[in-house]
Coordinates of C-alpha atoms and ligand atoms in Angstrom, one line a residue:
M1 CA 83.1 244.7 42.6
N2 CA 81.4 247.6 44.2
L3 CA 78.0 247.6 46.0
D4 CA 76.6 250.8 44.5
D5 CA 77.7 249.9 40.9
F6 CA 76.2 246.4 41.3
M7 CA 72.9 247.7 42.7
G8 CA 72.8 250.5 40.0
G9 CA 72.9 247.8 37.3
L10 CA 70.3 245.6 39.1
V11 CA 67.9 248.5 39.6
R12 CA 68.2 249.5 35.9
R13 CA 67.5 246.0 34.7
N14 CA 64.6 245.5 37.1
P15 CA 62.8 248.8 37.3
G16 CA 60.1 249.3 40.0
Q17 CA 60.8 246.0 41.7
E18 CA 61.4 247.5 45.1
E19 CA 61.1 244.4 47.3
F20 CA 63.5 242.5 44.9
H21 CA 66.0 245.4 45.1
Q22 CA 65.7 245.4 48.9
A23 CA 66.4 241.6 49.2
V24 CA 69.3 241.7 46.8
R25 CA 70.9 244.7 48.5
E26 CA 70.7 243.0 51.9
V27 CA 72.5 239.9 50.5
V28 CA 75.1 241.5 48.3
A29 CA 76.2 244.0 50.9
S30 CA 77.7 241.1 52.9
V31 CA 78.6 238.8 49.9
I32 CA 80.5 241.3 47.8
P33 CA 83.3 241.9 50.4
Y34 CA 83.7 238.1 50.7
A35 CA 83.5 237.4 46.9
N36 CA 86.0 240.1 46.2
Q37 CA 88.7 238.0 47.9
Y38 CA 88.2 235.3 45.2
P39 CA 88.6 236.5 41.5
K40 CA 86.9 233.3 40.3
Y41 CA 83.5 234.6 41.3
E42 CA 83.8 237.9 39.6
R43 CA 85.4 236.3 36.4
A44 CA 82.3 234.0 36.1
R45 CA 79.9 236.9 37.0
I46 CA 78.4 234.7 39.6
L47 CA 76.5 237.4 41.5
E48 CA 75.0 238.8 38.2
R49 CA 73.9 235.2 37.4
M50 CA 72.5 234.5 40.9
T51 CA 70.3 237.7 40.7
E52 CA 68.8 236.8 37.4
P53 CA 66.1 234.0 37.6
D54 CA 66.5 231.0 35.4
R55 CA 63.1 231.7 34.0
I56 CA 59.8 233.4 34.9
I57 CA 56.5 231.8 33.8
I58 CA 53.4 234.1 33.8
F59 CA 50.0 232.8 32.9
R60 CA 46.3 233.6 32.9
V61 CA 44.1 231.9 35.5
C62 CA 40.4 231.9 34.5
W63 CA 37.8 230.5 36.9
A64 CA 34.1 230.7 37.8
D65 CA 32.9 232.3 41.1
R66 CA 29.8 231.2 43.1
D67 CA 27.4 233.2 40.8
G68 CA 28.9 231.8 37.6
N69 CA 30.8 235.0 36.8
V70 CA 34.1 234.6 35.0
R71 CA 37.1 235.8 37.1
V72 CA 40.6 236.3 35.8
N73 CA 43.7 236.3 37.9
R74 CA 47.4 236.2 37.1
G75 CA 49.6 233.2 38.0
Y76 CA 53.3 233.1 38.3
R77 CA 56.2 230.7 38.8
V78 CA 59.7 232.2 39.2
Q79 CA 62.2 229.4 38.8
F80 CA 65.2 231.1 40.3
N81 CA 68.2 228.7 40.5
N82 CA 68.6 224.9 40.2
A83 CA 72.4 224.7 40.7
I84 CA 72.1 222.5 43.8
G85 CA 68.8 220.7 43.3
P86 CA 65.4 220.9 41.7
Y87 CA 63.5 224.2 42.1
K88 CA 61.7 224.4 45.4
G89 CA 59.7 227.1 47.1
G90 CA 56.2 228.0 48.1
L91 CA 53.1 229.4 46.4
R92 CA 51.5 232.6 47.7
F93 CA 47.8 233.5 47.0
D94 CA 47.3 237.1 48.1
R95 CA 46.0 240.2 46.4
T96 CA 49.4 241.9 46.9
V97 CA 51.3 239.3 44.9
S98 CA 53.5 240.9 42.2
L99 CA 56.6 239.9 40.2
S100 CA 58.7 242.0 42.6
I101 CA 57.4 240.1 45.7
L102 CA 57.9 236.7 44.0
K103 CA 61.4 237.6 42.8
F104 CA 62.4 238.7 46.3
L105 CA 61.0 235.5 47.8
G106 CA 62.7 233.3 45.1
F107 CA 66.0 235.0 45.6
E108 CA 65.9 234.6 49.4
Q109 CA 65.0 231.0 48.8
T110 CA 68.3 230.4 47.0
F111 CA 70.2 231.1 50.1
K112 CA 67.8 229.6 52.5
N113 CA 67.6 226.3 50.7
S114 CA 71.4 226.2 50.4
L115 CA 71.6 226.6 54.2
T116 CA 69.4 223.6 54.9
T117 CA 72.2 221.2 53.8
L118 CA 69.6 219.5 51.5
P119 CA 69.8 219.4 47.7
M120 CA 67.2 222.0 46.8
G121 CA 67.2 224.8 44.3
S122 CA 65.0 227.9 44.6
A123 CA 61.7 229.1 43.2
K124 CA 58.5 230.9 44.3
G125 CA 55.1 231.4 42.7
G126 CA 51.5 232.3 43.3
S127 CA 48.8 234.5 42.2
D128 CA 47.0 237.8 43.0
F129 CA 44.0 235.7 43.9
N130 CA 42.7 236.5 47.3
P131 CA 41.2 233.5 49.1
R132 CA 39.7 235.6 51.9
G133 CA 35.9 235.5 51.8
K134 CA 35.8 232.8 49.1
T135 CA 33.8 229.6 49.4
D136 CA 35.5 226.2 49.4
V137 CA 34.2 225.6 45.9
E138 CA 35.5 228.9 44.7
V139 CA 39.0 228.1 46.1
M140 CA 38.8 224.7 44.5
N141 CA 37.8 226.1 41.1
F142 CA 40.7 228.6 41.3
C143 CA 43.3 225.9 42.5
Q144 CA 42.2 223.6 39.6
A145 CA 42.5 226.3 37.0
F146 CA 45.9 227.4 38.5
M147 CA 47.3 223.9 38.5
T148 CA 46.0 223.1 35.0
E149 CA 48.6 225.6 33.7
L150 CA 51.3 225.2 36.4
S151 CA 51.4 221.4 35.9
R152 CA 53.3 221.9 32.6
Y153 CA 56.3 223.3 34.4
I154 CA 56.6 221.3 37.6
G155 CA 57.6 217.7 38.4
K156 CA 59.1 215.7 41.3
D157 CA 62.7 216.2 39.9
V158 CA 62.0 219.5 38.3
D159 CA 60.1 221.9 40.5
I160 CA 58.2 221.1 43.7
P161 CA 56.0 223.9 45.1
A162 CA 54.7 224.2 48.6
G163 CA 52.5 226.6 50.6
D164 CA 53.0 230.2 51.8
I165 CA 50.6 233.0 52.7
G166 CA 47.1 232.0 51.6
V167 CA 48.1 228.5 50.6
G168 CA 47.6 226.0 53.4
A169 CA 46.5 222.4 53.7
R170 CA 43.2 223.0 51.8
E171 CA 44.8 224.7 48.8
I172 CA 47.7 222.2 48.6
S173 CA 45.1 219.3 48.6
Y174 CA 43.1 220.8 45.8
L175 CA 46.3 221.6 43.8
F176 CA 47.6 218.0 44.3
G177 CA 44.2 216.5 43.4
Q178 CA 44.2 218.4 40.1
Y179 CA 47.8 217.5 39.2
K180 CA 47.0 213.8 39.9
R181 CA 43.9 214.0 37.7
L182 CA 45.8 215.7 34.8
S183 CA 48.9 213.5 34.9
G184 CA 47.4 210.2 35.9
E185 CA 50.3 209.7 38.3
F186 CA 50.6 209.9 42.1
A187 CA 53.9 211.8 42.5
G188 CA 55.5 214.0 45.2
I189 CA 55.1 217.2 43.1
L190 CA 54.0 219.3 46.1
T191 CA 55.0 219.3 49.7
G192 CA 52.8 220.2 52.7
K193 CA 50.5 217.4 51.6
G194 CA 48.0 215.7 54.0
L195 CA 49.4 212.9 56.1
S196 CA 47.1 210.4 54.4
F197 CA 48.5 211.1 50.9
G198 CA 52.3 211.5 51.2
G199 CA 52.7 214.3 53.6
S200 CA 55.4 214.3 56.3
P201 CA 54.7 214.5 60.0
V202 CA 55.7 217.9 61.4
R203 CA 55.7 219.6 58.0
I204 CA 52.8 221.8 59.0
E205 CA 54.5 222.8 62.3
A206 CA 58.0 223.0 60.9
T207 CA 58.5 226.7 60.1
G208 CA 57.3 227.8 63.5
Y209 CA 59.0 225.1 65.4
G210 CA 62.2 225.5 63.5
C211 CA 62.2 229.3 64.2
V212 CA 61.9 228.6 67.9
Y213 CA 64.8 226.0 67.7
F214 CA 66.9 228.7 66.0
A215 CA 66.1 231.2 68.8
E216 CA 67.2 228.6 71.4
E217 CA 70.4 228.1 69.5
M218 CA 71.1 231.9 69.4
L219 CA 70.2 232.3 73.1
S220 CA 72.5 229.5 74.1
T221 CA 75.5 231.5 72.7
R222 CA 74.8 233.9 75.5
G223 CA 74.0 231.3 78.2
E224 CA 70.3 232.1 78.0
S225 CA 67.1 230.1 77.4
L226 CA 63.5 230.8 76.5
E227 CA 62.3 230.1 80.0
G228 CA 60.2 233.1 81.2
K229 CA 61.0 235.3 78.2
R230 CA 58.3 237.6 77.0
C231 CA 57.8 237.0 73.3
A232 CA 56.0 239.3 71.0
V233 CA 54.7 237.3 68.0
S234 CA 53.1 238.8 64.9
G235 CA 50.8 237.0 62.6
A236 CA 48.2 234.3 63.4
G237 CA 48.8 232.0 60.5
N238 CA 50.7 228.8 60.0
V239 CA 54.2 230.1 61.1
A240 CA 53.0 232.4 63.9
M241 CA 50.7 229.9 65.6
Y242 CA 53.1 227.0 65.6
A243 CA 55.9 229.3 66.8
A244 CA 53.6 230.6 69.6
C245 CA 52.6 227.0 70.7
K246 CA 56.2 225.9 70.7
L247 CA 57.3 229.0 72.7
A248 CA 54.6 228.4 75.3
A249 CA 55.6 224.7 75.6
A250 CA 59.2 225.8 76.2
G251 CA 58.2 228.0 79.1
A252 CA 58.2 231.4 77.3
K253 CA 55.3 233.9 77.6
V254 CA 53.7 234.7 74.3
V255 CA 52.3 238.2 74.9
T256 CA 51.0 239.1 71.4
L257 CA 49.4 237.7 68.2
S258 CA 48.3 239.8 65.2
D259 CA 46.5 239.7 61.9
R260 CA 45.4 242.2 59.3
G261 CA 42.8 243.6 61.8
G262 CA 45.3 244.5 64.6
F263 CA 46.9 242.7 67.5
L264 CA 45.9 240.9 70.7
H265 CA 47.9 241.7 73.9
S266 CA 48.0 239.4 76.9
P267 CA 50.5 240.9 79.3
G268 CA 50.8 237.7 81.4
G269 CA 51.2 235.5 78.3
F270 CA 48.6 233.3 76.5
T271 CA 48.2 229.8 78.0
E272 CA 48.7 226.8 75.8
E273 CA 45.0 226.2 75.8
Q274 CA 44.3 229.8 74.7
L275 CA 46.8 229.4 71.8
A276 CA 45.2 226.1 70.7
H277 CA 41.8 227.9 70.7
A278 CA 43.2 230.8 68.7
M279 CA 44.7 228.4 66.2
D280 CA 41.3 226.6 65.8
Y281 CA 39.5 230.0 65.5
K282 CA 41.8 231.2 62.7
A283 CA 42.0 227.9 60.9
S284 CA 38.2 227.7 60.7
R285 CA 38.1 231.2 59.2
R286 CA 35.6 232.5 61.7
G287 CA 37.1 236.0 61.6
D288 CA 39.8 238.4 62.7
L289 CA 41.5 238.2 66.1
A290 CA 39.2 241.0 67.4
G291 CA 36.4 238.5 67.7
L292 CA 38.6 236.3 70.0
A293 CA 39.7 238.9 72.5
D294 CA 37.2 238.1 75.3
E295 CA 37.5 234.4 74.9
V296 CA 41.3 234.5 75.5
A297 CA 41.2 237.4 78.0
A298 CA 43.3 239.7 75.9
E299 CA 43.2 243.4 74.9
H300 CA 42.6 244.0 71.2
H301 CA 44.3 246.9 69.4
P302 CA 42.8 247.5 66.0
D303 CA 45.1 248.5 63.1
G304 CA 48.2 248.3 65.3
K305 CA 51.4 246.2 65.3
P306 CA 52.8 244.5 68.3
W307 CA 56.2 246.1 68.3
A308 CA 55.4 248.8 71.0
V309 CA 54.7 246.1 73.5
P310 CA 57.6 245.5 75.9
C311 CA 59.2 242.1 75.2
D312 CA 62.4 240.2 75.5
I313 CA 62.2 238.6 72.1
A314 CA 60.3 239.5 68.9
F315 CA 59.1 236.9 66.4
P316 CA 57.9 238.7 63.3
C317 CA 55.9 235.9 61.6
A318 CA 53.3 237.7 59.3
T319 CA 54.8 239.3 56.2
Q320 CA 57.5 241.3 54.5
N321 CA 58.4 244.8 55.8
E322 CA 56.1 244.6 58.8
L323 CA 58.8 245.8 61.1
T324 CA 60.2 249.3 60.3
Q325 CA 63.2 251.3 61.7
R326 CA 60.7 253.1 64.0
D327 CA 59.5 249.7 65.3
A328 CA 63.0 248.5 65.7
R329 CA 64.0 251.6 67.8
R330 CA 60.9 251.0 70.0
L331 CA 61.8 247.4 70.5
L332 CA 65.4 248.3 71.4
K333 CA 64.2 251.1 73.8
N334 CA 62.0 248.6 75.6
G335 CA 64.9 246.2 76.2
C336 CA 64.3 243.6 73.4
Q337 CA 67.3 241.2 73.4
A338 CA 66.6 239.2 70.3
V339 CA 64.7 239.1 67.1
C340 CA 64.0 235.8 65.3
E341 CA 62.3 236.1 61.9
G342 CA 59.6 233.5 61.1
A343 CA 58.4 235.5 58.1
N344 CA 60.5 236.3 55.0
M345 CA 62.1 239.8 55.1
P346 CA 59.8 241.1 57.8
S347 CA 62.3 243.7 58.9
T348 CA 63.1 246.6 56.5
N349 CA 66.8 247.0 55.8
P350 CA 67.1 250.0 58.2
A351 CA 65.4 248.0 60.9
A352 CA 67.8 245.1 60.4
D353 CA 70.7 247.5 60.5
A354 CA 69.4 248.9 63.8
F355 CA 69.4 245.4 65.4
R356 CA 72.8 244.6 64.1
K357 CA 74.3 247.9 65.3
A358 CA 72.7 247.4 68.7
G359 CA 74.5 244.0 69.0
I360 CA 71.3 242.1 69.9
L361 CA 70.7 238.6 68.6
Y362 CA 69.2 239.0 65.2
G363 CA 68.2 235.8 63.2
P364 CA 67.2 236.7 59.6
G365 CA 64.4 234.8 58.0
K366 CA 66.5 233.0 55.5
A367 CA 68.2 231.2 58.4
A368 CA 65.5 231.2 61.1
N369 CA 62.5 230.1 59.0
A370 CA 64.4 227.5 56.9
G371 CA 62.8 224.7 59.0
G372 CA 59.7 224.7 56.7
V373 CA 61.5 224.1 53.5
A374 CA 64.0 221.7 55.2
T375 CA 61.0 219.6 56.3
S376 CA 59.6 219.8 52.8
G377 CA 63.0 218.4 51.7
L378 CA 62.4 215.6 54.2
E379 CA 58.9 215.0 52.8
M380 CA 60.5 214.7 49.3
T381 CA 63.0 212.1 50.6
Q382 CA 60.1 210.1 52.3
N383 CA 58.1 210.2 49.0
A384 CA 61.1 209.0 47.0
M385 CA 61.5 206.1 49.5
H386 CA 57.8 205.4 49.5
L387 CA 57.6 205.5 53.3
T388 CA 56.7 207.8 56.2
W389 CA 59.0 208.4 59.1
S390 CA 57.8 208.9 62.7
R391 CA 57.0 212.3 64.1
E392 CA 59.8 212.0 66.6
D393 CA 62.3 211.1 63.8
V394 CA 61.3 214.2 61.6
D395 CA 61.3 216.5 64.6
R396 CA 64.8 215.3 65.6
R397 CA 66.1 215.9 62.0
L398 CA 64.5 219.3 62.0
R399 CA 66.3 220.2 65.2
E400 CA 69.6 219.0 63.8
I401 CA 69.1 221.0 60.6
M402 CA 68.3 224.2 62.6
A403 CA 71.5 223.6 64.7
S404 CA 73.5 223.1 61.5
I405 CA 72.1 226.3 60.0
H406 CA 73.0 228.1 63.2
A407 CA 76.5 226.7 63.1
Q408 CA 77.0 227.8 59.5
C409 CA 75.9 231.3 60.5
V410 CA 78.4 231.3 63.4
E411 CA 81.2 230.1 61.2
H412 CA 80.8 232.7 58.5
G413 CA 79.4 235.5 60.6
Q414 CA 82.1 236.2 63.1
D415 CA 82.1 239.9 63.9
G416 CA 84.3 241.1 66.7
D417 CA 83.2 239.3 69.8
G418 CA 79.8 238.5 68.4
V419 CA 78.0 236.8 65.5
D420 CA 76.5 238.8 62.6
Y421 CA 73.8 236.2 61.6
V422 CA 72.9 238.2 58.4
K423 CA 76.5 238.1 57.1
G424 CA 76.9 234.5 58.2
A425 CA 73.7 233.3 56.5
N426 CA 74.4 235.2 53.3
I427 CA 78.0 234.0 52.9
A428 CA 77.3 230.4 53.9
G429 CA 74.3 230.2 51.5
F430 CA 76.3 231.9 48.7
I431 CA 79.4 229.6 48.8
K432 CA 77.5 226.3 48.1
V433 CA 75.4 227.7 45.2
A434 CA 78.2 229.7 43.7
D435 CA 80.7 226.8 43.8
A436 CA 78.1 224.5 42.1
M437 CA 77.5 227.1 39.4
L438 CA 81.2 227.5 38.8
A439 CA 81.5 223.7 38.5
H440 CA 78.7 223.6 35.9
G441 CA 80.4 226.0 33.6
M442 CA 78.7 228.8 31.7
V443 CA 75.1 227.7 32.0
Ligands
LIG501 P1 49.5 232.4 56.6 O1 48.6 232.9 55.4 O2 49.2 231.1 57.2 O3 49.4 233.5 57.8 C1 49.9 234.8 57.5 C2 49.5 235.6 58.8 O4 50.0 236.9 58.6 C3 48.0 235.8 58.9 O5 47.6 235.9 60.3 C4 47.7 237.2 58.2 O6 46.6 237.8 58.7 C5 49.0 237.9 58.6 N1 49.3 238.9 57.5 C6 49.6 238.6 56.2 N2 49.8 239.8 55.6 C7 49.6 240.8 56.5 C8 49.7 242.2 56.4 N3 50.0 242.8 55.3 N4 49.5 242.9 57.6 C9 49.2 242.3 58.8 N5 49.1 240.9 58.9 C10 49.3 240.2 57.8 O7 51.0 232.5 56.1 P2 52.3 231.8 56.7 O8 52.1 231.7 58.2 O9 52.5 230.5 55.9 O10 53.4 232.8 56.3 C11 53.8 233.9 57.1 C12 55.2 234.3 56.7 O11 56.1 233.3 56.8 C13 55.4 234.8 55.2 O12 56.3 235.8 55.2 C14 55.9 233.5 54.5 O13 56.6 233.9 53.3 C15 56.8 233.0 55.6 N6 57.2 231.6 55.5 C16 56.2 230.6 55.5 C17 56.6 229.3 55.4 C18 55.6 228.2 55.5 O14 56.0 227.1 55.7 N7 54.3 228.5 55.5 C19 58.0 228.9 55.3 C20 58.9 230.0 55.4 C21 58.5 231.3 55.5 P3 45.1 237.3 58.4 O15 44.9 236.2 59.3 O16 44.3 238.5 58.8 O17 45.1 236.9 57.0

């Protein structure tokens, strides 16, 4: 099998879905040379099957705004692959949501979930609904309308959604409440739930914490630690803030945070108190980071990205394609030694290639941010057992899972003297799903 022929066919079948093409190209570039050694994969057309979702559900979401006007949005659920477990993946509410974005995220989720060592298939969903500027009642109206349709397609052993951009604790709670009302049952059909109704300790922190644990694993291969390292973090949402807090607690200096309005720069590093304050400020939806600059003694740069700031490690934790080739060159020029992705596909493919070519430590999102879905898997286990583990227990399991993901990347990503984490994550994630699909026959 040849990369260009494969991609030619994929692009023809999925016209205009650029993010999906990008995600597939990144994966198959490392998987094809591996799969070509085993004719069983080509005979069963495993890669063609893995790049075609099991099904895509698209539906109308009709809700009333604060003035009683009828609003119409589009809802989606892409059920990508359930070869190794029930469909699992987040919901995104953002005006940029499209089929291409959700297919890229669902495809990435296949490999990520496989790496977690837990039995979870892959999915992604969401809507072009924009929660920014909406009242709580509007968000509730939307969530109830969205779940009324989605509820037909999910279930605790079928498909278990979670949060993502624009879907946090508030939205998960409204979605859960509506499912419970419609079905009459209290079931673990969502993860990221509140602690008082079946949520897991550490789930909210897990993606950010897991990303930092992965960075520690990567650094340890070079005899390094986080202590004193200047870390440029992008984003100021769930992933970014918990990554930033964990970094500060580990002795690193978090020098940036960002949002859609620009970025904050604190050359000496934000204190843990300043980070806790920033988290409260963003969580209470008081405004953009610009309004916080004086309170946390930082400079605000409107409309910029943090990648020109000198740093030792970059943690892109906002959104896809936020770090371009130009940004990568700047980071490398300024001596950046590692990039650890909290977001999904935050680096464009040319940016990722620049990091790999430079031989710095580069942890791709599907490995480095898998702690979130892994802890969702632990939430599902607790729900099935009707109990709640302690915070220490869940955090210890999260650390172990991140260490195991790192070990799988090292095993399959050997490249000269170093480790190519992209290759390692893609091949390790592929083997488990592909072998399960082979075992199931032509389904
Ligand atoms: P949130 O909605 O909590 O936060 C997203 C943050 O990124 C916000 O600060 C937002 O800015 C910023 N942002 C979003 N889009 C843009 C943009 N186009 N330009 C600049 N800044 C932007 O989302 P999460 O933290 O949950 O998710 C962040 C990333 O992590 C996503 O890629 C997601 O897929 C990935 N991820 C999330 C997981 C989770 O458990 N939540 C699990 C694994 C991956 P503003 O505050 O202005 O809105």
